[in-house]
Amino acid sequence: MFAEENTTFVLIAAHSGEQFNQALPYLLIATALIVGLYVVLTIARARRVEPKSKWSPWEWAVYAVTLVSVGILAATSFGAVLSVGVLSGWALLAHMVGAGMFVFVLPVLAITWCEPSRFDLRRYGQRGPTGPERFYWFPKLTFWLLLSAGWVVAMTMLVSMIPWMGTDELESMLEMHRWSGLVVVAAAALHVSGMVMQRIGKR
């Protein structure tokens, strides 16, 4: 039964998403250009930076596992799409391993990073010392984008396992999964660039 469902899913993937497959190279290039532009502008406009509170080893570990899982998912899915046009075979198996990591670490990331990544508007109207923030606005924004798109990525695949879904519903779920996955990768790349700029003292 599982083999039949897997075969059906691969066939659906092979015959849907032509627009995504065609747009993917340009969207990845655009993401790289945006990251590069952000880094250049941040370095060019560097100014005196307020000290930030440091990360704990646990926060570092959660962030590292998140990036590894996103990297596996991006390499297996986008690599397969760009090379052969469809995610299948060993690439699909590796993608499922990365998906397991991502589904596990996503709620841990939310619990660990939500508090330091929240936008505290009260501190901007407050006079006097308020204590160091963990992150500035850009990593906060891209964190929430990554987290939101990540939930869509996870839920579209979990919902696709419901047996009463037909071909049309599976195609819709797969299309949402593709685009939200691209948003996750873009948000992760932007978040990393923001973290690097903060780490080297440019923000």
XYZ file of C-alpha atoms in Angstrom:
203
model
C 0.000 0.000 0.000
C 2.799 2.405 0.909
C 4.605 1.582 -2.331
C 1.464 2.330 -4.344
C 0.938 5.649 -2.555
C 4.608 6.560 -3.049
C 4.393 5.739 -6.768
C 1.230 7.822 -7.104
C 2.870 10.751 -5.346
C 5.947 10.599 -7.592
C 3.762 10.501 -10.705
C 1.820 13.523 -9.470
C 5.079 15.352 -8.770
C 6.350 14.539 -12.253
C 3.276 15.922 -13.997
C 2.673 19.038 -11.891
C 4.646 22.103 -10.967
C 5.959 23.007 -14.422
C 5.773 26.706 -13.568
C 7.721 26.147 -10.363
C 10.380 24.079 -12.141
C 10.843 26.778 -14.770
C 10.922 29.627 -12.261
C 13.162 27.910 -9.691
C 16.590 28.821 -11.180
C 15.626 32.482 -11.481
C 14.154 32.578 -7.981
C 17.289 31.038 -6.485
C 19.447 33.560 -8.333
C 17.184 36.373 -7.112
C 17.516 35.108 -3.541
C 21.309 35.062 -3.826
C 21.299 38.602 -5.242
C 19.075 39.862 -2.422
C 21.365 38.295 0.180
C 24.412 39.816 -1.507
C 22.772 43.236 -1.763
C 21.782 43.128 1.892
C 25.331 42.252 2.968
C 26.874 44.999 0.822
C 24.440 47.662 2.038
C 24.844 46.599 5.655
C 28.635 46.807 5.463
C 28.498 50.124 3.596
C 26.133 51.656 6.155
C 27.821 50.197 9.229
C 27.466 52.341 12.329
C 27.967 52.145 16.065
C 26.234 49.004 17.235
C 24.491 48.459 20.544
C 25.770 45.367 22.375
C 23.620 42.261 21.977
C 23.080 39.565 24.553
C 24.941 36.336 23.798
C 23.509 33.015 22.656
C 23.473 29.967 24.855
C 25.008 26.670 23.622
C 21.480 25.257 23.396
C 20.376 28.071 21.085
C 23.426 27.489 18.921
C 22.659 23.753 18.730
C 19.004 24.274 17.781
C 19.963 26.810 15.121
C 22.635 24.507 13.686
C 20.261 21.534 13.425
C 17.663 23.774 11.778
C 20.129 24.969 9.157
C 21.385 21.431 8.494
C 17.840 20.154 7.966
C 16.969 23.073 5.675
C 20.187 22.482 3.757
C 19.368 18.796 3.249
C 15.837 19.610 2.114
C 17.012 22.316 -0.279
C 19.846 20.253 -1.763
C 17.732 17.149 -2.323
C 14.608 18.852 -3.639
C 16.007 21.730 -5.675
C 18.963 19.664 -6.823
C 16.672 16.937 -8.131
C 14.317 19.414 -9.785
C 17.152 21.270 -11.503
C 18.917 18.083 -12.659
C 16.155 15.606 -13.572
C 12.962 17.611 -13.104
C 11.408 15.528 -10.309
C 12.246 14.443 -6.763
C 12.494 10.633 -6.653
C 14.781 7.715 -5.804
C 17.664 8.294 -3.403
C 17.084 12.039 -3.455
C 13.538 11.455 -2.200
C 14.828 9.174 0.561
C 17.384 11.768 1.681
C 14.669 14.415 1.489
C 12.501 12.373 3.851
C 15.407 12.123 6.315
C 15.813 15.892 6.215
C 12.061 16.293 6.591
C 12.115 14.204 9.758
C 14.838 16.422 11.198
C 12.969 19.571 10.204
C 9.620 18.479 11.654
C 11.371 17.567 14.907
C 13.445 20.737 15.263
C 10.832 23.269 14.093
C 8.779 23.325 17.325
C 12.024 23.320 19.341
C 13.195 26.316 17.316
C 9.891 28.067 17.985
C 10.119 27.482 21.736
C 13.787 28.481 21.924
C 13.827 31.501 19.621
C 10.359 33.053 19.839
C 11.080 35.069 22.978
C 14.315 36.763 21.803
C 12.837 37.241 18.305
C 9.652 39.007 19.345
C 9.167 42.653 18.420
C 8.943 44.586 21.696
C 7.513 47.920 20.580
C 7.470 49.242 24.130
C 11.241 49.539 24.297
C 11.296 51.981 21.359
C 9.243 54.526 23.273
C 11.032 53.927 26.549
C 13.629 56.316 27.899
C 16.746 55.188 29.648
C 18.528 51.828 29.467
C 16.378 48.896 28.454
C 18.960 46.109 28.391
C 20.510 44.493 25.329
C 18.344 42.782 22.760
C 19.366 39.434 21.326
C 18.709 40.361 17.691
C 17.939 43.447 15.667
C 14.864 43.793 13.455
C 16.084 41.971 10.324
C 16.858 38.584 11.924
C 13.602 38.877 13.850
C 11.599 39.455 10.675
C 13.261 36.639 8.745
C 12.905 34.290 11.733
C 9.123 34.724 11.768
C 9.021 34.302 7.996
C 11.028 31.075 8.268
C 8.878 29.772 11.109
C 5.571 30.562 9.371
C 6.616 29.050 6.049
C 8.106 26.085 7.899
C 4.760 25.212 9.445
C 3.164 25.349 5.995
C 5.884 23.049 4.625
C 5.357 20.522 7.402
C 1.567 20.615 7.443
C 1.138 20.272 3.675
C 3.013 16.972 3.736
C 1.288 15.721 6.887
C -2.131 16.575 5.466
C -1.175 14.841 2.203
C -0.976 11.559 4.117
C -4.723 11.633 4.772
C -6.077 8.715 2.682
C -9.236 10.448 1.459
C -7.316 13.007 -0.590
C -7.632 12.694 -4.345
C -5.258 13.656 -7.139
C -6.387 17.284 -7.317
C -6.002 17.775 -3.567
C -2.555 16.155 -3.585
C -1.461 18.420 -6.425
C -2.627 21.473 -4.459
C -0.790 20.328 -1.335
C 2.364 19.624 -3.333
C 2.234 23.038 -4.991
C 1.887 24.755 -1.610
C 4.728 22.598 -0.310
C 7.020 23.665 -3.146
C 6.470 27.402 -2.809
C 6.532 27.458 0.978
C 9.723 25.388 0.878
C 11.310 28.008 -1.347
C 10.269 30.696 1.152
C 11.878 28.672 3.963
C 15.170 28.462 2.070
C 15.126 32.176 1.200
C 14.239 33.155 4.769
C 16.976 30.900 6.162
C 19.566 32.417 3.819
C 18.530 35.944 4.776
C 18.483 35.061 8.461
C 21.994 33.609 8.278
C 23.254 36.737 6.522
C 21.681 38.866 9.249
C 23.285 36.730 11.937
C 26.688 36.998 10.256
C 26.409 40.790 10.013
C 25.474 40.943 13.673
C 28.234 38.534 14.636
C 30.983 40.575 12.948
C 29.675 43.762 14.522
C 28.106 45.439 11.482
C 24.627 45.484 13.078
